[in-house]
Coordinates of C-alpha atoms in Angstrom, one line a residue:
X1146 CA 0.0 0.0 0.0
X1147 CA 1.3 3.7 -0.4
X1148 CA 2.8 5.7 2.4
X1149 CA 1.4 8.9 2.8
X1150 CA 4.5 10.5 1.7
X1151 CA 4.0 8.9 -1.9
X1152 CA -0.2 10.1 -2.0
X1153 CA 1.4 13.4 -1.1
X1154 CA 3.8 12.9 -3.9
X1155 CA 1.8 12.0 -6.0
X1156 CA -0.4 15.2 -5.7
X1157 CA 2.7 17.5 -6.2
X1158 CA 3.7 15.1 -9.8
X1159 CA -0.3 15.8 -10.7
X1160 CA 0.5 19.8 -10.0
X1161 CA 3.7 19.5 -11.7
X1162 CA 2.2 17.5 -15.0
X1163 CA 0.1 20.3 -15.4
X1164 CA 3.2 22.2 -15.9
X1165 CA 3.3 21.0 -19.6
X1166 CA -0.5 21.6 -21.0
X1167 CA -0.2 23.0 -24.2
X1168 CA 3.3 21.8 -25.2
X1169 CA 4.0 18.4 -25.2
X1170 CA 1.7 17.3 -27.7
X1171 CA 1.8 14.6 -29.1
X1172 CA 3.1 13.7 -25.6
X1173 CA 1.4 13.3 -22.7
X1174 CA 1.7 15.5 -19.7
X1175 CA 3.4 14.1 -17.1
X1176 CA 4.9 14.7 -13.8
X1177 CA 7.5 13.1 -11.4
X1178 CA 8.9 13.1 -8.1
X1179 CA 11.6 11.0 -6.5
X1180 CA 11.9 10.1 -2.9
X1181 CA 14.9 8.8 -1.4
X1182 CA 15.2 5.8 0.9
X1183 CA 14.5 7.7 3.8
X1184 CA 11.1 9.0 2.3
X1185 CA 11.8 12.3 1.8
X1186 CA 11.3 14.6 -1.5
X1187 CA 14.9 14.2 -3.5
X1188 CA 14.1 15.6 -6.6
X1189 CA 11.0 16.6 -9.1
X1190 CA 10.3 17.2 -12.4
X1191 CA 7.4 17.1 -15.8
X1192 CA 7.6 16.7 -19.5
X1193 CA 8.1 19.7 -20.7
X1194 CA 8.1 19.2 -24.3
X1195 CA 7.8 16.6 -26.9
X1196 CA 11.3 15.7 -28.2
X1197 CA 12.7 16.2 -24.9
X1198 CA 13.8 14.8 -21.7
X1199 CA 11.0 12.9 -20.0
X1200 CA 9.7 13.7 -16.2
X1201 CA 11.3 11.0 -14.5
X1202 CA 14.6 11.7 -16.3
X1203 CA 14.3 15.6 -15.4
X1204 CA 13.5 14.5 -11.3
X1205 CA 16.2 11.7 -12.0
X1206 CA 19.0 14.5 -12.5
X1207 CA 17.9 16.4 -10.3
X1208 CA 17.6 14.0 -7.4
X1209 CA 21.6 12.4 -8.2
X1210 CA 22.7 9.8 -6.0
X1211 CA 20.1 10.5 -3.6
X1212 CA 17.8 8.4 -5.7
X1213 CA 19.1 5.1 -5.5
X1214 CA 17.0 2.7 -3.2
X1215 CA 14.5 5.5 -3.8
X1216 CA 10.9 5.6 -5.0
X1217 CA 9.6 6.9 -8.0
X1218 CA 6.0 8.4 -7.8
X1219 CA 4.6 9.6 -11.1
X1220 CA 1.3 9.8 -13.0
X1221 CA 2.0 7.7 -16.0
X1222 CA 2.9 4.5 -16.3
X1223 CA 7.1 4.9 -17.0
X1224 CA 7.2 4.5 -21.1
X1225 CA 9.3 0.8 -22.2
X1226 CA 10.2 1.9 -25.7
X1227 CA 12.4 4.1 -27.9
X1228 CA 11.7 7.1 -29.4
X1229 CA 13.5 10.6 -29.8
X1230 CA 14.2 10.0 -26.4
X1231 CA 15.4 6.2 -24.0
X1232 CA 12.9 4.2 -22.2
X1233 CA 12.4 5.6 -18.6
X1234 CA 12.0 2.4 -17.5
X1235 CA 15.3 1.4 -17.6
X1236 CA 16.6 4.9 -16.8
X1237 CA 14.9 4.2 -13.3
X1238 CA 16.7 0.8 -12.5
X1239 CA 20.0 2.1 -13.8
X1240 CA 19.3 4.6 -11.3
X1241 CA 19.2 2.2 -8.6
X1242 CA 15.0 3.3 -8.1
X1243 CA 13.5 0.7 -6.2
X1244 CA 10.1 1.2 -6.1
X1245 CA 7.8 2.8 -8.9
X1246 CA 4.2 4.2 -8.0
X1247 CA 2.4 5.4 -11.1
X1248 CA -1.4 6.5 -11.4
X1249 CA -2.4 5.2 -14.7
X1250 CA -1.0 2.6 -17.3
X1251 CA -0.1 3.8 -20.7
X1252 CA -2.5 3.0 -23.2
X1253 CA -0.3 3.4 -25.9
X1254 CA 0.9 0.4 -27.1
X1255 CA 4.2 1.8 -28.6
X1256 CA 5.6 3.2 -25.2
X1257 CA 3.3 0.5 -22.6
X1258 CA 5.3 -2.1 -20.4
X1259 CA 7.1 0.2 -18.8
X1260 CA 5.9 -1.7 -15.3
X1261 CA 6.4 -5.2 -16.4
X1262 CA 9.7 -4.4 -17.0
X1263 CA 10.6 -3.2 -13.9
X1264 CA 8.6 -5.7 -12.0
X1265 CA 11.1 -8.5 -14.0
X1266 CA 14.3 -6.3 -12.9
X1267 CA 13.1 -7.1 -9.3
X1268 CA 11.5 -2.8 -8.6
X1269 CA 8.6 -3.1 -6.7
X1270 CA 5.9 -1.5 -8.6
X1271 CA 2.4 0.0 -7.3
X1272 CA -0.3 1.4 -9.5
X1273 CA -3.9 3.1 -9.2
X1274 CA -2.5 6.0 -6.8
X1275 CA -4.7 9.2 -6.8
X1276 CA -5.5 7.6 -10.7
X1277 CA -8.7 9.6 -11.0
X1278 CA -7.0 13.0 -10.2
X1279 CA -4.3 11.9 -12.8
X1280 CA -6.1 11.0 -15.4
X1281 CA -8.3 13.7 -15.2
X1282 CA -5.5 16.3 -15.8
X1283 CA -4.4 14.3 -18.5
X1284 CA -7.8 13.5 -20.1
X1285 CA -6.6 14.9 -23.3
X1286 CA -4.2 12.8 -24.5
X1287 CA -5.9 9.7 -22.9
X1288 CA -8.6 10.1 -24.7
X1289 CA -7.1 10.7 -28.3
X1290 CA -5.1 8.2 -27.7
X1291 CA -8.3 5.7 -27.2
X1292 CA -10.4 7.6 -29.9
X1293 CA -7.6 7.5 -32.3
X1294 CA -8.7 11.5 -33.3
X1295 CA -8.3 14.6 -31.0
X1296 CA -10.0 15.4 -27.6
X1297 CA -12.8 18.1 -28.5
X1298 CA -13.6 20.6 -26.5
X1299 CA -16.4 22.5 -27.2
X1300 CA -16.5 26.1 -25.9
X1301 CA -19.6 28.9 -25.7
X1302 CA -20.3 31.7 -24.7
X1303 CA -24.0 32.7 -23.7
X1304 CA -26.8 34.8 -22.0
X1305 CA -29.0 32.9 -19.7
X1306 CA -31.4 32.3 -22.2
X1307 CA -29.1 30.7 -24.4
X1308 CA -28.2 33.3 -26.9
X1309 CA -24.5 34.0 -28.2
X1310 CA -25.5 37.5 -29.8
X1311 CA -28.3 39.5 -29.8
X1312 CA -30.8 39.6 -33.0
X1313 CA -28.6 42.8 -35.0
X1314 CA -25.8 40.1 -34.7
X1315 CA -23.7 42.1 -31.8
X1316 CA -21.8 40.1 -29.8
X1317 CA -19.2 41.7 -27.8
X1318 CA -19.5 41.4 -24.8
X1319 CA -21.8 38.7 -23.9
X1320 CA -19.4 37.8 -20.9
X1321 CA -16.8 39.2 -18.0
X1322 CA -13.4 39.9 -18.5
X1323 CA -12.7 37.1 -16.5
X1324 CA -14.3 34.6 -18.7
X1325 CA -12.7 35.7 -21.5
X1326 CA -9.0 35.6 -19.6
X1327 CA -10.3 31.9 -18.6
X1328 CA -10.9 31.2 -22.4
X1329 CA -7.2 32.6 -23.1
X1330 CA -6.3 30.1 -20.9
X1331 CA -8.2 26.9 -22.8
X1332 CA -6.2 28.0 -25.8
X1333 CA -3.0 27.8 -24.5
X1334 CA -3.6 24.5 -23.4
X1335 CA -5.2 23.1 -26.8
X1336 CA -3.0 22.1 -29.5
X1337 CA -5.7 23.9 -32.1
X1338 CA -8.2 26.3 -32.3
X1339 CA -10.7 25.7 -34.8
X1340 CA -13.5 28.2 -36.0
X1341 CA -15.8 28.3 -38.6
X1342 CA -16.2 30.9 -42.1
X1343 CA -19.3 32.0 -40.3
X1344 CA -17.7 32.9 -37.2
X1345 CA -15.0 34.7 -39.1
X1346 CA -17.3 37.0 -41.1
X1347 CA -19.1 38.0 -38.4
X1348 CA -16.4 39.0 -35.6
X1349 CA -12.9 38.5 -37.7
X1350 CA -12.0 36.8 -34.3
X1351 CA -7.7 36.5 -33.7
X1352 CA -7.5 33.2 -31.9
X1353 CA -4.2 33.8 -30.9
X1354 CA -3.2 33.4 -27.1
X1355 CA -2.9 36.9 -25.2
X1356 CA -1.7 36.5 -21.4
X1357 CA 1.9 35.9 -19.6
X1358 CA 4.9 35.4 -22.3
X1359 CA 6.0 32.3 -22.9
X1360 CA 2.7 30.7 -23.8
X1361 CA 2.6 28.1 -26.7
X1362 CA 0.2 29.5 -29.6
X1363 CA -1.9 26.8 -30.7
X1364 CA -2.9 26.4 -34.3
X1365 CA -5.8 28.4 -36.0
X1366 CA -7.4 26.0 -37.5
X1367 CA -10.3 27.7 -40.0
X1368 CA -13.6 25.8 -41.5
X1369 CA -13.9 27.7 -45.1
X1370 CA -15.4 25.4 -47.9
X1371 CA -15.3 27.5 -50.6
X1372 CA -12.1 29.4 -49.7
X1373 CA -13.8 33.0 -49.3
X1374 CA -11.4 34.0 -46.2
X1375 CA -10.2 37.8 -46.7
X1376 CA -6.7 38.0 -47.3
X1377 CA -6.8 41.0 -44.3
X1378 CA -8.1 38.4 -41.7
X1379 CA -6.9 38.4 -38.0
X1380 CA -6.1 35.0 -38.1
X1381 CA -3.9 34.9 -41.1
X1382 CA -1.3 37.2 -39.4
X1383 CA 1.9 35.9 -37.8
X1384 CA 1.1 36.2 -34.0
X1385 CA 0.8 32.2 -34.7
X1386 CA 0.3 29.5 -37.7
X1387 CA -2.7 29.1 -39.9
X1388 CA -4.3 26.3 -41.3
X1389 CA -7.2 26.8 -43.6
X1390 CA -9.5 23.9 -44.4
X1391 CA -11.1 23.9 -47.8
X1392 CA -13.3 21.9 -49.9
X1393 CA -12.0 19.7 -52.6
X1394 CA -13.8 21.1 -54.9
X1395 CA -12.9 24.6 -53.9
X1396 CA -12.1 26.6 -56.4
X1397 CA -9.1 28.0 -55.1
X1398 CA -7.5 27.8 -51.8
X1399 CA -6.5 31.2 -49.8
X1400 CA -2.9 32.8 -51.0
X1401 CA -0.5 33.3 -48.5
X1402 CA -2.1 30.4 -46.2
X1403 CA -1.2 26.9 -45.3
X1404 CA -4.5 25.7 -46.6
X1405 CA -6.0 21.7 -47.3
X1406 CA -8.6 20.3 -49.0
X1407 CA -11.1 17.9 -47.3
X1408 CA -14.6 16.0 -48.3
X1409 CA -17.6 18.1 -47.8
X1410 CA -20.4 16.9 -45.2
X1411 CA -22.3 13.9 -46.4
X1412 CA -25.6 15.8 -44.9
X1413 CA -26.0 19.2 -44.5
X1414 CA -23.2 21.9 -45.5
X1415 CA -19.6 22.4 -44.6
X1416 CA -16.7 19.9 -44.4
X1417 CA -16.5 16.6 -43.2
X1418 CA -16.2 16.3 -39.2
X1419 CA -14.3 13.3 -38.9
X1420 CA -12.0 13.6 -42.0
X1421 CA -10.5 16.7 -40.5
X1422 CA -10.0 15.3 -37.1
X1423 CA -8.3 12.6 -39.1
X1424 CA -6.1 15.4 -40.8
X1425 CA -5.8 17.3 -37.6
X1426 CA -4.7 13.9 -35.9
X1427 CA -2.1 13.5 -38.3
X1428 CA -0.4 16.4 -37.9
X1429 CA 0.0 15.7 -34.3
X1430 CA -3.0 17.7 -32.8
X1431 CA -4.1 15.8 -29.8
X1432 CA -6.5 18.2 -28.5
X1433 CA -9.0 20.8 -30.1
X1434 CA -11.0 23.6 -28.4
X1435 CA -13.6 24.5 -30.7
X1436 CA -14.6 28.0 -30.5
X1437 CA -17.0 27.9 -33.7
X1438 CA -20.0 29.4 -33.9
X1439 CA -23.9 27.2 -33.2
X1440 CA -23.5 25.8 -37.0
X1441 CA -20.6 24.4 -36.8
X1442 CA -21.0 23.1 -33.0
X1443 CA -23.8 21.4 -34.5
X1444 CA -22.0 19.6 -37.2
X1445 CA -19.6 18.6 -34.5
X1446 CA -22.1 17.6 -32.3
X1447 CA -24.0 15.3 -34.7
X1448 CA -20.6 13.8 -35.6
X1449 CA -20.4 12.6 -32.1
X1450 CA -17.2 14.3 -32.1
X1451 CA -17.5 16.5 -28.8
X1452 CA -15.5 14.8 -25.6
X1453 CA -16.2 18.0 -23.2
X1454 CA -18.5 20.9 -23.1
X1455 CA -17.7 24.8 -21.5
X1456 CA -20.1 27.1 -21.3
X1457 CA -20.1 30.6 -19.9
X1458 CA -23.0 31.8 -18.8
X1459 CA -24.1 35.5 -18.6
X1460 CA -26.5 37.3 -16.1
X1461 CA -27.9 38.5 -19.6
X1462 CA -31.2 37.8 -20.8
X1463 CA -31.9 39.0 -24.5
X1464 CA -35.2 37.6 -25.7
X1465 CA -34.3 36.9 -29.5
X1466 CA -31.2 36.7 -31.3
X1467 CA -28.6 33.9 -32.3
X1468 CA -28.8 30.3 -30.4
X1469 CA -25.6 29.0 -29.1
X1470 CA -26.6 25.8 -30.6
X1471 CA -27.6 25.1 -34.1
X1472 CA -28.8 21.8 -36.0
X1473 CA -27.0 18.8 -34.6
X1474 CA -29.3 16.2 -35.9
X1475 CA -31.4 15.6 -32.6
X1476 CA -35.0 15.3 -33.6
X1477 CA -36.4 14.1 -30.9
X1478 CA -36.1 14.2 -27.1
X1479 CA -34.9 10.7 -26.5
X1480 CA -32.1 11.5 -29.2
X1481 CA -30.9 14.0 -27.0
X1482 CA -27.0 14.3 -25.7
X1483 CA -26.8 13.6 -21.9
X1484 CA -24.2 15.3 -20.2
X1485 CA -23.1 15.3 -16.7
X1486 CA -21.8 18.4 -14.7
X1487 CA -18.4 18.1 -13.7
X1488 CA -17.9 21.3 -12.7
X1489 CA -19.7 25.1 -11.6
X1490 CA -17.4 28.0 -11.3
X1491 CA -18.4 31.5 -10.6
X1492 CA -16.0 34.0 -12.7
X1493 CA -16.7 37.4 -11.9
X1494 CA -20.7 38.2 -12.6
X1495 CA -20.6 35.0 -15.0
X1496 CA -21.3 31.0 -14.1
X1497 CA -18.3 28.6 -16.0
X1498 CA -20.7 25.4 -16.3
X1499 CA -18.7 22.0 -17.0
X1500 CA -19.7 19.2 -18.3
X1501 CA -19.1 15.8 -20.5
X1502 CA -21.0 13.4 -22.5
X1503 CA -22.9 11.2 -19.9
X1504 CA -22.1 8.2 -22.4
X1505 CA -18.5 8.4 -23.4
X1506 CA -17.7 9.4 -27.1
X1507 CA -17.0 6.3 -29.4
X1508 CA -14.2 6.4 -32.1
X1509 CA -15.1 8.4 -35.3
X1510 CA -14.8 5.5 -37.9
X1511 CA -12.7 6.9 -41.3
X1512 CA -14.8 6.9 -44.3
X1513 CA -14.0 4.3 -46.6
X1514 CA -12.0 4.7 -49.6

């Protein structure tokens, strides 16, 4: 069983994954701390980037000697294969590490068997230690990596009575400041931002991450089927990269853009959902916060293709104006999407509302060829 020393471990390595949101990708986050032999903190570390050092080799240097006949506590199963970077695995025995705890076991096939292998070298290895807590900052990448497309995040904005802009089409500013510095943050956490031609005609939105220096930009990520972006756009500027996503039968594609072509919808207009998660999935993009407007959350929506919904709600009632929500293919009641709150936040005058699909998302199946 764990000592309380290693739960209290373990809740610093879940502090320190979260360290790495936002740039690991396509890497989870993951944090580390090592206790020597007496039980006391000898060193700590995360995953900082992809390509780089892993968490338990950054709290391995750190901790030096001190580590041998220590523990290892840390959030993800230690990865058994190699990649741009050794197996921490064996980094850990050749430290002279003792005992591993870890929260949750790698799903990922390529890099799992970390704790076999250290369970064979004679390490005595726990797992399941403050897992839910783990996971849960992690639920990204755990969950692209079982979906095999990325995580969606679908974010609003909205008056009480559901309305993100009034009936002249105004918008700004349904919300606080404070929800809009809390979207700032979702963005620098995703690996995309994606929004839709509708959303940029109306506000000519920038996407780009304001806040502290240092912050990874994520990629701008535009729904425009026929190609009609303005060359002026916001979002085509340099404060981060671009990618436009076109039609194939689009007659042109944006100049000066990073622009592909994609399938359009099978029903109803646009592109296809799941054949640019497929694209974006290929590229590396592990997780997504959509920020489109009610047309294209409905498209996403009826692809099944939403893992997580944030809405910020306004002490604003309006009457008429835009829904939040457009078609997403739900007819009737019992075809309804179930969520469950997760979370209720109060950010300055405004309500942050939480929630996730009540029955978990299933893989988006690739259309055949």
């Amino acid at each position: 069983m764990a000592t309380a020393a290693e739960a209290e471990a373990m809740r610093r390595a879940v502090a320190l994954a979260a360290r790495g949101l936002g740039h690991t990708s396509p890497n989870p986050v993951v944090g580390c701390v090592i206790l020597d032999a007496d039980g006391r903190t000898a060193g700590e570390g995360w995953h900082q980037g992809a390509g780089g050092p892993h968490a338990e080799i950054h709290a391995l240097r750190a901790a030096g000697e001190r580590a041998r006949g220590g523990t290892a506590v840390v959030t993800l199963e230690p990865c058994n294969h190699t990649g741009r970077t050794g197996p921490c695995a064996q980094a850990l025995l050749d430290a002279g590490i003792a005992r591993v705890v870890y929260a949750v076991a790698d799903p990922n096939d390529q890099a799992a068997g970390g704790a076999a292998t250290l369970a064979a070298a004679g390490a005595d290895v726990e797992s399941g230690l403050l897992a839910d807590q783990a996971a849960a900052g992690n639920e990204a990448w755990l969950a692209s990596t079982r979906l095999g497309r990325p995580f969606v995040l679908w974010k609003y904005a909205a008056t009480l009575d559901g309305r993100s802009a009034a009936a002249d089409g105004t918008s700004r500013w349904i919300t606080s400041a404070e929800s809009r510095a809390d979207v700032h943050r979702l963005r620098a956490e995703a690996d995309a931002v994606v929004v839709g031609s509708g959303t940029l005609r109306a506000d000519d939105p920038h996407l780009a991450v304001r806040g502290p220096g240092g912050a990874r930009q994520p990629l701008r990520v535009v729904l425009d089927s026929k190609g009609t972006i303005a060359p002026g756009a916001r979002v085509l500027d340099g404060a981060a990269p671009t990618l436009v996503a076109v039609a194939e039968d689009a007659p042109a594609v944006p100049p000066g853009a990073e622009a592909v072509r994609l399938p359009r919808a099978a029903a109803g207009p646009g592109l296809d959902i799941p054949a640019l998660l497929e694209e974006l999935y290929a590229r590396g993009v592990r997780s997504v916060l959509l920020e489109g407007g009610p047309t294209l959350a409905g498209a996403f929506l009826a692809a099944r293709a939403v893992d997580k919904v944030v809405g910020y709600l306004a002490p604003v009632l309006l009457g008429a104006g835009t829904h939040a929500l457009a078609d997403a293919g739900i007819t009737t009641i019992t075809q309804a999407l179930r969520l469950e709150l997760t979370d209720v936040t109060r950010l300055g005058p405004d309500l942050r509302v939480t929630a996730v699909p009540a029955v978990p998302t299933v893989p988006v199946a690739p259309e055949e060829s």
